[in-house]
XYZ file of C-alpha atoms in Angstrom:
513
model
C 6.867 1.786 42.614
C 6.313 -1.537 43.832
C 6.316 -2.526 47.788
C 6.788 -6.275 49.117
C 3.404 -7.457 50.439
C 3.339 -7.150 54.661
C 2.378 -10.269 55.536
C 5.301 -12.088 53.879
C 7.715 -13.128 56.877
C 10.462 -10.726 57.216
C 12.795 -13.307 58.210
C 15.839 -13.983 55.143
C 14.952 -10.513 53.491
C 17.911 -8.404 52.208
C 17.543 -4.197 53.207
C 19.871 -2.034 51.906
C 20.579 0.696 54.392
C 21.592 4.581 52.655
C 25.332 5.725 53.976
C 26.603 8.268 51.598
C 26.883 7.142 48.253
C 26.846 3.397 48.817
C 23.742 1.066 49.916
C 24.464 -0.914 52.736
C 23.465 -4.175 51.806
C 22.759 -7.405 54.133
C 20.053 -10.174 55.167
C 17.210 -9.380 57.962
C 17.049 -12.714 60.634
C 20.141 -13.838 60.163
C 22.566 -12.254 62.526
C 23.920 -10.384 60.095
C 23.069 -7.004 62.002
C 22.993 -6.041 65.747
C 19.803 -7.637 67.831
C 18.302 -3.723 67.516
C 19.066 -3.150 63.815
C 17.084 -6.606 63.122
C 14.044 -5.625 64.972
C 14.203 -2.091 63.782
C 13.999 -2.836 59.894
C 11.418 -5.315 60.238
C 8.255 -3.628 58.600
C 9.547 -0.992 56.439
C 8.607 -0.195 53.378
C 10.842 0.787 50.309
C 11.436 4.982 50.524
C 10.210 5.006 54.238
C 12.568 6.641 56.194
C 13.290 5.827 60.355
C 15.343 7.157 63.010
C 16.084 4.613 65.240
C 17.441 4.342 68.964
C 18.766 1.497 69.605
C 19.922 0.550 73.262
C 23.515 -1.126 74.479
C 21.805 -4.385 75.125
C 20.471 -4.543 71.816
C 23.959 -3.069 70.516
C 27.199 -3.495 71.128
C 26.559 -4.023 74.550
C 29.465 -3.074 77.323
C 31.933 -4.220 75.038
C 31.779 -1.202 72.385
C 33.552 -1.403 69.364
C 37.258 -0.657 69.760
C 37.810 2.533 68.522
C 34.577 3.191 66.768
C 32.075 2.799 69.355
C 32.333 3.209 73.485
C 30.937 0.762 75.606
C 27.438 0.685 76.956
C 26.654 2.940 73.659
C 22.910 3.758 72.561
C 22.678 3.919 68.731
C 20.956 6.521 66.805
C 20.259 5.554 62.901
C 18.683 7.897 60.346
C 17.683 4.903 57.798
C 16.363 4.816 54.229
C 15.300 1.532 52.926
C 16.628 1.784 49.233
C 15.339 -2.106 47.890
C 13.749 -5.337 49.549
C 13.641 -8.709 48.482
C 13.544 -12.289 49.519
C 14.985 -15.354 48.255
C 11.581 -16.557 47.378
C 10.627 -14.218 45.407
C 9.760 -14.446 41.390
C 9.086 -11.939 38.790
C 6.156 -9.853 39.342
C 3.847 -8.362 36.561
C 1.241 -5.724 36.955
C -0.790 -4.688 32.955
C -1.820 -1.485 33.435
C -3.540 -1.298 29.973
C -4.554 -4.145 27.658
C -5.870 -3.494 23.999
C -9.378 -4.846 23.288
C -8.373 -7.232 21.178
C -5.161 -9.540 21.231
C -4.830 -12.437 18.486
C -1.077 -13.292 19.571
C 0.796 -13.204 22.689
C 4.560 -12.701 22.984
C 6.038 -16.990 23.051
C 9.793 -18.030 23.874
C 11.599 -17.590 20.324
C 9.408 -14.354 19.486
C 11.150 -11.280 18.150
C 9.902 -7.999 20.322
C 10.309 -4.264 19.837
C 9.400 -2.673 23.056
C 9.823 1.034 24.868
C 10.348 0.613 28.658
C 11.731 2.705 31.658
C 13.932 1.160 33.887
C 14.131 1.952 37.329
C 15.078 0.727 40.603
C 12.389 -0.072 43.255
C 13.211 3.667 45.551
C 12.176 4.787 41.407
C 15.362 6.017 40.835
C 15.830 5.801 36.504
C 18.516 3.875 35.515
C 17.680 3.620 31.714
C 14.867 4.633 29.288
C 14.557 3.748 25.473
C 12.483 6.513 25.456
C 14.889 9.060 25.954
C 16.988 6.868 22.874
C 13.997 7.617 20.771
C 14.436 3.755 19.817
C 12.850 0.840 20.756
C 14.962 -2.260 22.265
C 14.658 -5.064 19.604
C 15.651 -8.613 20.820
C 14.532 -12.387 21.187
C 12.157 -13.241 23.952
C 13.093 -16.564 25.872
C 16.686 -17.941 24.237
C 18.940 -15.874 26.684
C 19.399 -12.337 24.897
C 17.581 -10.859 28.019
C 18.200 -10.885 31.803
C 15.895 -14.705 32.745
C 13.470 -11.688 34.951
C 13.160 -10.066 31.086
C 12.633 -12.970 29.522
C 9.909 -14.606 31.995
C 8.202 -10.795 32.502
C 7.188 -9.907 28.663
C 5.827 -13.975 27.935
C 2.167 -13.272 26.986
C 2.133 -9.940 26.251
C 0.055 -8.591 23.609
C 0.895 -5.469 21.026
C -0.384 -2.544 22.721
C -0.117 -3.662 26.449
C 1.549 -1.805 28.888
C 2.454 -3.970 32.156
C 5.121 -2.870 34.792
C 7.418 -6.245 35.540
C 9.613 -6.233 38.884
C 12.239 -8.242 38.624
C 14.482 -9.365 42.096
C 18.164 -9.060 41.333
C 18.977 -13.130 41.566
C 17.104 -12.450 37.691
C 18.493 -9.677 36.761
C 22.117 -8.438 37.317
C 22.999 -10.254 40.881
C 25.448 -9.178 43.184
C 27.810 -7.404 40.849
C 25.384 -5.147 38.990
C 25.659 -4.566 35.530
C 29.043 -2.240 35.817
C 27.858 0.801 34.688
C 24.250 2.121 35.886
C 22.880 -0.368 37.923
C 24.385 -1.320 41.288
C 24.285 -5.349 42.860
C 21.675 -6.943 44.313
C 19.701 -4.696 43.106
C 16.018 -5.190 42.243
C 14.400 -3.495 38.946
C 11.570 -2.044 37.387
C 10.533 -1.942 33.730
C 7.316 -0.031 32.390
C 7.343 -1.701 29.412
C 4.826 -0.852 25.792
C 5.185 -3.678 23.732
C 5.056 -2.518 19.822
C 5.543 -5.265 17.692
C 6.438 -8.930 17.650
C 6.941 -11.555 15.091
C 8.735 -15.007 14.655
C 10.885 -15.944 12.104
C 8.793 -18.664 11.566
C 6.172 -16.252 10.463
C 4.573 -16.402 7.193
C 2.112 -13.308 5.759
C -2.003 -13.309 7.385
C -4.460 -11.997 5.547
C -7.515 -10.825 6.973
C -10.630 -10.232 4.245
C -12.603 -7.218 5.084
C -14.242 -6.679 1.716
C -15.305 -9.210 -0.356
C -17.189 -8.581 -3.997
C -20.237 -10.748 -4.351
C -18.987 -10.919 -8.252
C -15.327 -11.956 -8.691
C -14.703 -12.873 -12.124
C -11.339 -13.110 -11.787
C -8.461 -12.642 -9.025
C -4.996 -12.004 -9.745
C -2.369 -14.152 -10.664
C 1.691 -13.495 -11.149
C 2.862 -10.783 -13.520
C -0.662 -9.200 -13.271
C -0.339 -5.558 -13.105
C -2.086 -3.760 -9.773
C -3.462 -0.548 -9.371
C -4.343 -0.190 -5.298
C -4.947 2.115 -2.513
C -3.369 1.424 1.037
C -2.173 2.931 4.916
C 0.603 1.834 5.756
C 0.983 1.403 9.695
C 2.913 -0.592 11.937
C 1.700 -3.455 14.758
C 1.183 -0.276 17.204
C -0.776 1.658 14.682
C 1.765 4.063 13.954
C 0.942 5.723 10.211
C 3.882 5.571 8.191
C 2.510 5.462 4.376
C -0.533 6.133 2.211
C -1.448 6.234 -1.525
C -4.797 8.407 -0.554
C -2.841 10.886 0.956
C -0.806 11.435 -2.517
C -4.144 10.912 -3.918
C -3.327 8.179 -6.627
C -2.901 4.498 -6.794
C 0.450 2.091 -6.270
C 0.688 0.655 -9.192
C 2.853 -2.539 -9.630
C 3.316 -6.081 -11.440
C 3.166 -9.050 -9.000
C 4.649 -11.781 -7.938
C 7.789 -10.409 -9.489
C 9.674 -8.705 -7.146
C 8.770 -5.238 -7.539
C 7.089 -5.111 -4.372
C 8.738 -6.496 -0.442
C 8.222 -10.229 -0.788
C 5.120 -9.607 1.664
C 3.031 -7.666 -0.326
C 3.881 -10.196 -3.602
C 3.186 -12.816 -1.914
C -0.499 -10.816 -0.407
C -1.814 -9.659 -3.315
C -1.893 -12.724 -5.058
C -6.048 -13.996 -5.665
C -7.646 -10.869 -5.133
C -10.429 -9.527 -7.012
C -11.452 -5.843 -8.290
C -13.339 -3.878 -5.251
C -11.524 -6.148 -2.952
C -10.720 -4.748 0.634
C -7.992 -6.623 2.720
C -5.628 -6.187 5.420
C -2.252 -7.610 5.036
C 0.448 -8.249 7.808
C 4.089 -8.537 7.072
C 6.531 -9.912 9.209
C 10.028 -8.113 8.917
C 12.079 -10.854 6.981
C 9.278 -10.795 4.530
C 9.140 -6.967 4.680
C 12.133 -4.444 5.178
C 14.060 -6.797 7.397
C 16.812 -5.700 9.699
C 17.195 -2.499 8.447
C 14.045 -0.875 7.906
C 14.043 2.071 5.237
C 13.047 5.528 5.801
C 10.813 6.279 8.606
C 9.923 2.545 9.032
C 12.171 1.430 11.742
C 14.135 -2.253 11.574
C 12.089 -5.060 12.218
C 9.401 -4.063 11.898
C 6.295 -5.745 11.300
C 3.811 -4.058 8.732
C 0.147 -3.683 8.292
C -1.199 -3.107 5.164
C -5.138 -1.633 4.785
C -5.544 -2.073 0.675
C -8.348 -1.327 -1.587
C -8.110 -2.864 -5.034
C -9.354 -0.734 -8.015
C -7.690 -2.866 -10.562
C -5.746 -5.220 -11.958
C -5.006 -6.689 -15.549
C -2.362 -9.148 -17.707
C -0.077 -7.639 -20.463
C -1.454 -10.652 -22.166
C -4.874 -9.367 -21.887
C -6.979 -8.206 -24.682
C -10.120 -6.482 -24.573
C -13.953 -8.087 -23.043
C -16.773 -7.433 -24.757
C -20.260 -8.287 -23.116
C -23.330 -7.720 -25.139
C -26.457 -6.496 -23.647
C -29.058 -6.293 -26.163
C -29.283 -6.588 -30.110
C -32.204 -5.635 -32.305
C -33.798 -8.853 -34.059
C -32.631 -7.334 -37.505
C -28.574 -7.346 -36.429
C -27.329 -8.496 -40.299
C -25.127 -5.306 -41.060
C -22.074 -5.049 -38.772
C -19.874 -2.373 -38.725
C -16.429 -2.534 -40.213
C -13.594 -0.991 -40.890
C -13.986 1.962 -42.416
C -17.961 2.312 -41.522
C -18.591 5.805 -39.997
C -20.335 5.214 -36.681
C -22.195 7.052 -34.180
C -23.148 6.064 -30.808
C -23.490 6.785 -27.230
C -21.253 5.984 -24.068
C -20.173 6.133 -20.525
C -16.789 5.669 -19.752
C -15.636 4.710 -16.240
C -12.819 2.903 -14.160
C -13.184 -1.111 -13.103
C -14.109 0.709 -9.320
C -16.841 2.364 -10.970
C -15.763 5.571 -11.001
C -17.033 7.681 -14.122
C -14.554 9.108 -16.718
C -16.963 10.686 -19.571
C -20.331 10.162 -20.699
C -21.813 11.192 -24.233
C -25.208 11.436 -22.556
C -24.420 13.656 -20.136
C -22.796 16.060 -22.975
C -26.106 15.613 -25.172
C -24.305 14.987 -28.419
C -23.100 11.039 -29.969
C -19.026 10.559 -30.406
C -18.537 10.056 -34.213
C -15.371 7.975 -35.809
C -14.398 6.520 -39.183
C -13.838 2.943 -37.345
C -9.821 1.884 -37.617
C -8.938 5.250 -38.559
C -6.881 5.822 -35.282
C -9.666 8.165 -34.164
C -10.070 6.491 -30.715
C -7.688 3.747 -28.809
C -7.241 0.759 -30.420
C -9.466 -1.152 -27.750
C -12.192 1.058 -28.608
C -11.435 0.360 -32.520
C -11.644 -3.269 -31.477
C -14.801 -3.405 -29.431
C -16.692 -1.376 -32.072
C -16.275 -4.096 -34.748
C -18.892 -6.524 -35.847
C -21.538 -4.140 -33.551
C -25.061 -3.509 -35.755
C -26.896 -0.354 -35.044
C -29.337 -0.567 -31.938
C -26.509 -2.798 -30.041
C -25.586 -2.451 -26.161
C -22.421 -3.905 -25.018
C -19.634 -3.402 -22.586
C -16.413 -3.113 -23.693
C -13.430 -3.927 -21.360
C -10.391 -2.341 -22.565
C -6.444 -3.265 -20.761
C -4.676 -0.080 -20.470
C -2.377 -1.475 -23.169
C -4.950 -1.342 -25.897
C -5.976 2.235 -23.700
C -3.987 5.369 -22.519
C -1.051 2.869 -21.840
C 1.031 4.255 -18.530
C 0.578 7.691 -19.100
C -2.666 8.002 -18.842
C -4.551 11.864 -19.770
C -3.515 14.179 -17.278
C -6.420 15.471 -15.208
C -9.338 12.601 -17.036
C -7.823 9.137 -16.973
C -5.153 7.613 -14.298
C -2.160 5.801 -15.833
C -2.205 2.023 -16.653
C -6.196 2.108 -15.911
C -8.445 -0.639 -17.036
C -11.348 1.260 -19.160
C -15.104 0.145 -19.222
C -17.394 1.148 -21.614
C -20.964 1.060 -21.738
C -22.044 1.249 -25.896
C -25.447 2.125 -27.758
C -24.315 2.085 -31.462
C -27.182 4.147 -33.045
C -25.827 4.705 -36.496
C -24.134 3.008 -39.375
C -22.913 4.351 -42.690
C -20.844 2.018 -44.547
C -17.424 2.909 -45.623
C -15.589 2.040 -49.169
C -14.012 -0.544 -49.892
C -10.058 -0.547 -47.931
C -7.900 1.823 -50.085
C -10.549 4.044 -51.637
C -11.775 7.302 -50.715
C -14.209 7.765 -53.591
C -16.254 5.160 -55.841
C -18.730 5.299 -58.484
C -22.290 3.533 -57.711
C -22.044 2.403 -61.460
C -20.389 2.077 -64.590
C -17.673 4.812 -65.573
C -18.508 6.804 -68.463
C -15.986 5.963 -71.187
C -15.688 9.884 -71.727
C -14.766 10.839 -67.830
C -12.333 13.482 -68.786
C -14.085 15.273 -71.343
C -17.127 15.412 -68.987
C -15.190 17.116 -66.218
C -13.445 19.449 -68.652
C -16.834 21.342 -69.565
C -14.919 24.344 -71.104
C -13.397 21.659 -73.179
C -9.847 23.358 -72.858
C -8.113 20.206 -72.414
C -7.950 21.077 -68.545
C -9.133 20.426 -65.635
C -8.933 23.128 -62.670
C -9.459 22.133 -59.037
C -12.997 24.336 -59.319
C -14.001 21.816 -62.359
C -12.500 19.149 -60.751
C -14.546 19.281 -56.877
C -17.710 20.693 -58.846
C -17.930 17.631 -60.946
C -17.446 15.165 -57.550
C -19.591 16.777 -55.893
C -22.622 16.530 -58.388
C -22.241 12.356 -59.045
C -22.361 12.676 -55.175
C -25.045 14.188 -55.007
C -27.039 12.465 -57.884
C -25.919 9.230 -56.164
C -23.466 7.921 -58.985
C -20.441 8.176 -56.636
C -19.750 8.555 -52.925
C -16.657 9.758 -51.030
C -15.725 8.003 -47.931
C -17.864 8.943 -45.048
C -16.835 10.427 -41.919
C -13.782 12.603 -44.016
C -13.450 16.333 -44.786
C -15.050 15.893 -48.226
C -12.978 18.983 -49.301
C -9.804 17.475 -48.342
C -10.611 14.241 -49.745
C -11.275 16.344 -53.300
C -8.261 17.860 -53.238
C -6.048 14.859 -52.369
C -7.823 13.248 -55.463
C -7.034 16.654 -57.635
C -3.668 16.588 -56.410
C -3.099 12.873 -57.055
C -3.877 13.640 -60.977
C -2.151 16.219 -60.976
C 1.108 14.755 -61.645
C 3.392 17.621 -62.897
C 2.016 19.873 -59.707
C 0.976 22.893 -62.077
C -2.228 23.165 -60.793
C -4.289 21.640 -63.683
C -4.855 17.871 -65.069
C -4.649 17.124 -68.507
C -5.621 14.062 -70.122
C -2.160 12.854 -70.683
C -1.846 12.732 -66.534
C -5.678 11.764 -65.221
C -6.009 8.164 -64.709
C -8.323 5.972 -62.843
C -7.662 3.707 -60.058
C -7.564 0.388 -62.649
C -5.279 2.171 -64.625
C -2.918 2.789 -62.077
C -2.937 0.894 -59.260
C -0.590 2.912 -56.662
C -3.488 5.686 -56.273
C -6.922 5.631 -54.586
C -8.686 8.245 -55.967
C -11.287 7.492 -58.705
């Protein structure tokens, strides 16, 4: 409640004097009121109350009013001063609380969201958008608002609360507004301003974690994979990936995202912490959508853990090679070697040293993702490298449940520490020297003129093992037997004769012997 200071001159005010259900309304000084009236208001304050005597002289004198009031009358009054205001008065602003920190004040053009109470200067409430449960939204300064409005919430920041009295010549005059609010009376607004914007407004970014390393920041149709809290101007929460513990993930520059966050993740780099503001024609506009409320102006805290191109293909860094680095694996070399496995963020997926044992593959078997076939390539034994793998040439969108997230960029850090060459592409056993011109009489040792799978894998195994042949490493050597056995054995009775065995020269469409 606001009163009018005492030393401004009483003469010209307006009082409002309380008669049943109506305000009596008139000018102090002015002759508008009996000699005794004038002199008794003088002083008062809004919601003091006075009983007055007022004498004939200073009355109606010995005259009376016909009818209404004898002659040579004295005049009791029971008066409640309701309002006061003068002519000269403007629009008066008290901020009650001001946030620490205010980068933009409310300018003529701005778009506001605001709560306020409303009430007249005895405190009586004439309106709240508090009891709405919905903030007025309008244009500051182009005539959407009574000119008191408009003048009272210039330079306001977002979080300020400020109490604006506003004399009714600003506000809703002499006839009121209709409804609620009677004429010439004066108002009160506690307004909390929440948000503002312009349309003019474009995005701001505001860095708050840079990487000293940035190889690379992202560019349209990258894909994303970042953290964020979602809050509005005020701070109100209204979204977060932590607390659904996993990512947003999202092309950009596309239009899967509000045309805000497109346009603010643009040139950011892995590790990269920055807050994003989105004005409401750049965000969800008018309307809002779920519990974010129309025009409203967003704040985005967002942590990026990665980002890659569906053009990409995998990086591979190397770290160290032995000064003997002439044999380089290939396909079909079986490899062993070492890793860690971890996000872009750093976060660790699997390690080989921490389980004590080396991961062992046939390389482009299909035993691991095709970005791990690909970084393994041309790698000789003793080697250290990083390999970068695109979740495209990784666990694509999927992911493995429970070990790595979907569409996640892979890093691996490799020690190859073993090499055994493979056969040549299409073989899965070769001799080590010539073929003896009597092959099939030296596997058929009971000289039956057949050959049993026990005669068959017997007689592998031993040029194996005397170094005359060698089946393709990293294979069940059993299986790899019997696919040969059963490749001869072209009738399927369970024995080769020498009508059926062949060798690979002789017939082409086969890879055994």
């Amino acid at each position: 409640m606001v009163s009018l200071p005492t030393e401004k001159p009483c003469k010209e005010r307006e009082a409002t004097h309380y008669d049943r259900d109506s305000t009596f309304n008139v000018f102090v000084g002015k002759g508008q009121l009996i000699a005794g009236m004038d002199q008794a208001l003088v002083g008062m304050c809004v919601n003091e109350r006075r009983f007055v005597k007022i004498p004939p002289k200073l009355a109606y004198g010995s005259e009376g009013v016909s009818g209404v009031i004898p002659p040579d009358s004295v005049l009791h009054f029971d008066i409640l001063l309701m309002d006061i205001w003068n002519s000269e008065d403007q629009v008066q602003i008290h901020t009650y609380v001001k946030p620490p920190s205010c980068p933009r004040t409310i300018q003529v053009s701005d778009f506001v969201r605001y709560h306020y109470n409303g009430t007249f200067l005895d405190g009586t409430l004439f309106d709240s958008s508090h009891n709405r449960m919905k903030t007025y939204d309008t244009y500051v300064g182009i005539g959407w608002l009574i000119p008191g409005m408009d003048k009272g919430l210039l330079g306001m920041c977002v979080g300020e609360k400020r109490i604006i009295t506003i004399p009714p010549f600003l506000a809703y005059g002499e006839d009121g507004d209709g409804k609620d609010i009677p004429g010439q009376a004066s108002l009160v607004f506690d307004v909390a301003l929440l948000d503002l914007h312009n349309p003019k407004d474009g995005i701001s970014i505001e860095n708050k974690v840079v990487p000293e390393n940035c190889e690379r920041q992202s560019q349209r149709g990258d894909f994303l994979r970042y953290h964020y809290n979602g809050t509005l101007l005020d701070g109100t929460f209204f979204d977060s990936s932590y607390s659904r513990n996993r990512t947003f993930d999202t092309y950009i520059g596309q239009g899967y995202v509000i045309a805000g966050m497109d346009e603010g993740l643009l040139g950011v780099c892995i590790g990269e912490k920055r807050r994003i503001v989105v004005p409401p024609h750049l965000g969800y506009g008018e309307e809002g959508r779920g519990n974010i409320p129309g025009s409203a102006v967003l704040v985005f805290d967002i942590h990026v853990i990665d980002f890659h191109n569906p053009s990409d293909s995998i990086s591979i860094t190397s770290h160290y090679k032995p000064p003997d680095c002439s044999v380089l694996s290939k396909k079909g070399d079986y490899l062993k070697y070492h890793y860690n496995a971890s996000l872009l963020d750093g976060t660790l997926l699997d390690s080989t040293w921490n389980l004590g044992k080396t991961y062992n593959i046939v390389l482009g078997s299909g035993q691991v993702v095709l970005g791990m076939d690909m970084g393994l390539r041309e790698m000789c034994v003793g080697e250290k490298r990083t390999v970068i793998i695109p979740p495209h040439l990784g666990y694509g969108e999927a992911g493995v449940d429970g070990e790595v997230p979907g569409s996640a960029v892979l890093v691996f850090d490799i020690e190859l520490l073993e090499l055994v060459a493979g056969l040549p592409e299409g073989y899965m056993f070769i001799w080590n020297g010539e073929v003896s011109a009597n092959l099939f009489e030296e596997i058929d040792k009971d000289g039956n003129g057949e050959v049993l799978l026990e005669e068959f894998s017997e007689y592998i195994h031993a040029q194996v093992a005397s170094g005359k042949g060698k089946l393709a490493p990293g294979f069940d050597a059993e299986m790899i037997v019997k696919n040969m056995f059963s490749n001869q054995d072209r009738n399927g009775d369970g024995k080769v004769t020498a009508e059926e065995f062949k060798l690979k020269d002789q017939e082409a469409k086969h890879d055994e012997l």
